[in-house]
Amino acid sequence: MRIDAYEDPGAPDRRGGWRYLAWLVRRQWPRSLAGAVLASVWMVLLAATPYLMARAVDHGLEPGDMGALAGWTGAMVAVGGVNAWLGVMRHRTMTKVRMDANFRTVKVVVGHATRLGAALRGQVGTGEVVTIGVGDVQTISTSLTAVGPGVGAIVAYAAVGGLMLSVSIRLALVVLLGVPVLGLLLGPLMGRLQGREAEYRERQSVLTARIGDLAGGLRVLNGLGGKGLVADAFHRDSGRLREQGYRVGAVTSWIQALGVGLPMLFLALVTWLGARQAAQGHISVGELVSVYGYVVALGWPVAFLIEMGHQLSRGVVAARRVVAFLRLEPAPDEGTRDAPAEPSVLHDPASGVRITPGRLTALVTPHPSDATDILDRLARYTPSDATWGDIPLADIPPSRIRTRILLADPEADLFAGPLHDVIGVAEASLRGAGNCATSHEAPAAAKPPPGADETAKLTAAIRTAAAEDIIRALPDGLRTQVAAQARDLSGGQRQRIRLARALLTDPEVLLAAEPTSALDAHTEATVADRLKQARRGRTTVLAATSPLLLARADVVHHLVDGKVAATGTHRELLETEPGYRALVARDDEGAEDTERAEEGAPAR
């Protein structure tokens, strides 16, 4: 019953929260069944101890038969030892049940997020996904406690009721009817808890998203003087979440208080009735002892039944949120036509931009969002009338477009792990050639070692992005562990790593927005030269206002209000378009760098 964190989790049941929980149980039914059996036997044997004790009193202690007393006492010791072992195995099995549910839910959520792809951000907030991954997954796995101790509590409850029948029908009826009455008393509170918990989770996801937004834009907010306003808004929202948390806690505290108090009253009633029957001579002293023992043994099943109801109430709320996420679907793909067989013109009618194959084209606009919108349309991330050759992009399946057109997002995620994984190359491709990505040339060899082609591509991509110094500065080169979003690297280093990752795919069409905005002039000039050389004969579109990049472009489109106002080379637009000249000549040093670049001299 090993848990494989990498196996296929299966197709989840998305018809509702209860059905999703049932699916988690079915996917590991042998382990779930084992947990239920172990818990049931464990709890029944808890009730067997009072039975054995009653036999020891009635058949050994009261008549003075020391042999019988020793025998029944030995049986109690043996049952206690077996039950201790069963308790250990029950706990281990239920831990595996919870961990399996945890891993399985994480895998189906991550897998579905991957399938949604670019449609994810448009349908659900980051905070919602984080809340599901951090809180709801744990709540769901904990609720599966009902599979083991929950089932065991029901079995033990029925077993104790049966044993009580041998003592007194009246006591048995009190026991058998008592717990359903407790359920009726706690039922309304369970329903209220579900409503409060659902509202709390919704507000928690919203606040989590705001934390991410605030952390990501703190520097900008501070520069604009808006940090105080956002902090005040966050303070108000967190206060509302705290109040909602208090309301959830109030309902939970009542459930827990009644869950402790009502069973004690119920068990006290059973004890009192048993004592009265013993005083009246209806039951023996041993039977009175067994009744008291049964009452004590019932404490575990009753407590587990109440806890099961509480955990299931919370678990189904979390499961409904997971199911709602799993029901999200990407935009319907109605594309049925093949992409052009040969490199073809990309045309965006909304802006008038035409991208000629095999050339380095630049988009220049005072509003970066205009250029970003154009790139999104040309990559078919947003609906448009854009065409590829004479074929509308909307008629081509996205999967075929993605294999040939790559949109390099300037804020693309960088996952934690070895740097070679972050860039997108397998560890195996580094073997045999050493960490040659730190050098400018691959070592000569009569026969290329395994992974040599991949290593050469990686080396070329890193060199084009001028990232060799990054690799050399890291303690283990490409095998160095990098934090999530590469927080341990500078902004310029992250930008070059993203560019290297995009170049490694060597797409037919590369679309990139401000790929060098965080670099110094010298590094930017190096990247511009190497990028033009590496992408020669390939279609490259850059949204940028850097004179160093624009000087290397074959064609520059000057955009005003999202539409092409002028087209030409960088030099031609500088001479004929005052608006373009004012936009790209940011300062005297930038203009000087531009002139030096155009003359073939290295930029400073």
PDB file of N, CA and C in Angstrom, residues 433 435-444 455-472 496 522 526 530 533:
ATOM      1  N   ALA A 433      29.515  16.242 -21.338  1.00  0.00           N
ATOM      2  CA  ALA A 433      30.171  17.445 -21.842  1.00  0.00           C
ATOM      3  C   ALA A 433      30.524  18.393 -20.708  1.00  0.00           C
ATOM      4  N   ASN A 435      29.902  20.996 -17.563  1.00  0.00           N
ATOM      5  CA  ASN A 435      29.043  22.177 -17.486  1.00  0.00           C
ATOM      6  C   ASN A 435      29.517  23.181 -18.513  1.00  0.00           C
ATOM      7  N   CYS A 436      29.506  22.779 -19.801  1.00  0.00           N
ATOM      8  CA  CYS A 436      30.112  23.589 -20.852  1.00  0.00           C
ATOM      9  C   CYS A 436      29.325  24.841 -21.146  1.00  0.00           C
ATOM     10  N   ALA A 437      28.165  24.997 -20.515  1.00  0.00           N
ATOM     11  CA  ALA A 437      27.406  26.227 -20.721  1.00  0.00           C
ATOM     12  C   ALA A 437      28.122  27.416 -20.124  1.00  0.00           C
ATOM     13  N   THR A 438      29.143  27.162 -19.306  1.00  0.00           N
ATOM     14  CA  THR A 438      29.869  28.280 -18.718  1.00  0.00           C
ATOM     15  C   THR A 438      30.964  28.779 -19.651  1.00  0.00           C
ATOM     16  N   SER A 439      31.206  28.078 -20.730  1.00  0.00           N
ATOM     17  CA  SER A 439      32.231  28.502 -21.671  1.00  0.00           C
ATOM     18  C   SER A 439      31.589  28.992 -22.952  1.00  0.00           C
ATOM     19  N   HIS A 440      32.376  29.620 -23.795  1.00  0.00           N
ATOM     20  CA  HIS A 440      31.845  30.180 -25.035  1.00  0.00           C
ATOM     21  C   HIS A 440      31.807  29.150 -26.145  1.00  0.00           C
ATOM     22  N   GLU A 441      32.571  28.090 -26.032  1.00  0.00           N
ATOM     23  CA  GLU A 441      32.625  27.102 -27.100  1.00  0.00           C
ATOM     24  C   GLU A 441      32.538  25.715 -26.492  1.00  0.00           C
ATOM     25  N   ALA A 442      31.865  24.814 -27.190  1.00  0.00           N
ATOM     26  CA  ALA A 442      31.780  23.438 -26.730  1.00  0.00           C
ATOM     27  C   ALA A 442      33.105  22.745 -27.013  1.00  0.00           C
ATOM     28  N   PRO A 443      33.546  21.811 -26.148  1.00  0.00           N
ATOM     29  CA  PRO A 443      34.806  21.116 -26.382  1.00  0.00           C
ATOM     30  C   PRO A 443      34.742  20.263 -27.635  1.00  0.00           C
ATOM     31  N   ALA A 444      35.848  20.232 -28.350  1.00  0.00           N
ATOM     32  CA  ALA A 444      35.902  19.436 -29.573  1.00  0.00           C
ATOM     33  C   ALA A 444      35.983  17.965 -29.214  1.00  0.00           C
ATOM     34  N   THR A 455      23.243  20.163 -25.129  1.00  0.00           N
ATOM     35  CA  THR A 455      24.178  21.033 -24.432  1.00  0.00           C
ATOM     36  C   THR A 455      24.620  22.184 -25.322  1.00  0.00           C
ATOM     37  N   ALA A 456      24.846  21.894 -26.614  1.00  0.00           N
ATOM     38  CA  ALA A 456      25.246  22.954 -27.541  1.00  0.00           C
ATOM     39  C   ALA A 456      24.140  23.996 -27.682  1.00  0.00           C
ATOM     40  N   LYS A 457      22.881  23.540 -27.756  1.00  0.00           N
ATOM     41  CA  LYS A 457      21.764  24.477 -27.836  1.00  0.00           C
ATOM     42  C   LYS A 457      21.671  25.325 -26.578  1.00  0.00           C
ATOM     43  N   LEU A 458      21.879  24.674 -25.436  1.00  0.00           N
ATOM     44  CA  LEU A 458      21.830  25.407 -24.167  1.00  0.00           C
ATOM     45  C   LEU A 458      22.937  26.443 -24.101  1.00  0.00           C
ATOM     46  N   THR A 459      24.134  26.034 -24.513  1.00  0.00           N
ATOM     47  CA  THR A 459      25.268  26.960 -24.504  1.00  0.00           C
ATOM     48  C   THR A 459      24.992  28.164 -25.404  1.00  0.00           C
ATOM     49  N   ALA A 460      24.434  27.901 -26.579  1.00  0.00           N
ATOM     50  CA  ALA A 460      24.140  28.983 -27.521  1.00  0.00           C
ATOM     51  C   ALA A 460      23.072  29.918 -26.957  1.00  0.00           C
ATOM     52  N   ALA A 461      22.037  29.360 -26.333  1.00  0.00           N
ATOM     53  CA  ALA A 461      20.974  30.194 -25.773  1.00  0.00           C
ATOM     54  C   ALA A 461      21.496  31.069 -24.645  1.00  0.00           C
ATOM     55  N   ILE A 462      22.323  30.486 -23.786  1.00  0.00           N
ATOM     56  CA  ILE A 462      22.890  31.266 -22.676  1.00  0.00           C
ATOM     57  C   ILE A 462      23.813  32.353 -23.196  1.00  0.00           C
ATOM     58  N   ARG A 463      24.590  32.032 -24.230  1.00  0.00           N
ATOM     59  CA  ARG A 463      25.492  33.042 -24.784  1.00  0.00           C
ATOM     60  C   ARG A 463      24.710  34.179 -25.440  1.00  0.00           C
ATOM     61  N   THR A 464      23.654  33.832 -26.190  1.00  0.00           N
ATOM     62  CA  THR A 464      22.855  34.872 -26.843  1.00  0.00           C
ATOM     63  C   THR A 464      22.227  35.793 -25.816  1.00  0.00           C
ATOM     64  N   ALA A 465      21.806  35.258 -24.688  1.00  0.00           N
ATOM     65  CA  ALA A 465      21.204  36.069 -23.631  1.00  0.00           C
ATOM     66  C   ALA A 465      22.248  36.742 -22.760  1.00  0.00           C
ATOM     67  N   ALA A 466      23.539  36.585 -23.108  1.00  0.00           N
ATOM     68  CA  ALA A 466      24.636  37.181 -22.332  1.00  0.00           C
ATOM     69  C   ALA A 466      24.551  36.786 -20.863  1.00  0.00           C
ATOM     70  N   ALA A 467      24.247  35.492 -20.625  1.00  0.00           N
ATOM     71  CA  ALA A 467      24.060  35.007 -19.259  1.00  0.00           C
ATOM     72  C   ALA A 467      25.221  34.153 -18.784  1.00  0.00           C
ATOM     73  N   GLU A 468      26.340  34.119 -19.525  1.00  0.00           N
ATOM     74  CA  GLU A 468      27.462  33.272 -19.096  1.00  0.00           C
ATOM     75  C   GLU A 468      27.981  33.682 -17.728  1.00  0.00           C
ATOM     76  N   ASP A 469      28.029  35.002 -17.480  1.00  0.00           N
ATOM     77  CA  ASP A 469      28.563  35.462 -16.196  1.00  0.00           C
ATOM     78  C   ASP A 469      27.686  35.014 -15.021  1.00  0.00           C
ATOM     79  N   ILE A 470      26.381  34.868 -15.277  1.00  0.00           N
ATOM     80  CA  ILE A 470      25.478  34.383 -14.226  1.00  0.00           C
ATOM     81  C   ILE A 470      25.847  32.956 -13.845  1.00  0.00           C
ATOM     82  N   ILE A 471      26.060  32.106 -14.867  1.00  0.00           N
ATOM     83  CA  ILE A 471      26.380  30.703 -14.617  1.00  0.00           C
ATOM     84  C   ILE A 471      27.717  30.588 -13.906  1.00  0.00           C
ATOM     85  N   ARG A 472      28.705  31.374 -14.355  1.00  0.00           N
ATOM     86  CA  ARG A 472      30.037  31.301 -13.740  1.00  0.00           C
ATOM     87  C   ARG A 472      30.017  31.759 -12.290  1.00  0.00           C
ATOM     88  N   ARG A 496      17.561  37.823 -18.154  1.00  0.00           N
ATOM     89  CA  ARG A 496      18.404  37.075 -19.092  1.00  0.00           C
ATOM     90  C   ARG A 496      18.118  35.571 -19.024  1.00  0.00           C
ATOM     91  N   HIS A 522      25.741  48.332 -21.650  1.00  0.00           N
ATOM     92  CA  HIS A 522      26.744  47.456 -22.258  1.00  0.00           C
ATOM     93  C   HIS A 522      26.171  46.056 -22.485  1.00  0.00           C
ATOM     94  N   THR A 526      25.222  44.000 -26.027  1.00  0.00           N
ATOM     95  CA  THR A 526      25.718  42.648 -26.300  1.00  0.00           C
ATOM     96  C   THR A 526      24.562  41.719 -26.670  1.00  0.00           C
ATOM     97  N   ARG A 530      23.957  39.813 -30.327  1.00  0.00           N
ATOM     98  CA  ARG A 530      23.898  38.347 -30.368  1.00  0.00           C
ATOM     99  C   ARG A 530      22.503  37.858 -30.772  1.00  0.00           C
ATOM    100  N   GLN A 533      22.121  38.126 -34.515  1.00  0.00           N
ATOM    101  CA  GLN A 533      22.902  37.096 -35.186  1.00  0.00           C
ATOM    102  C   GLN A 533      22.266  35.716 -35.012  1.00  0.00           C
TER     103      GLN A 533
END
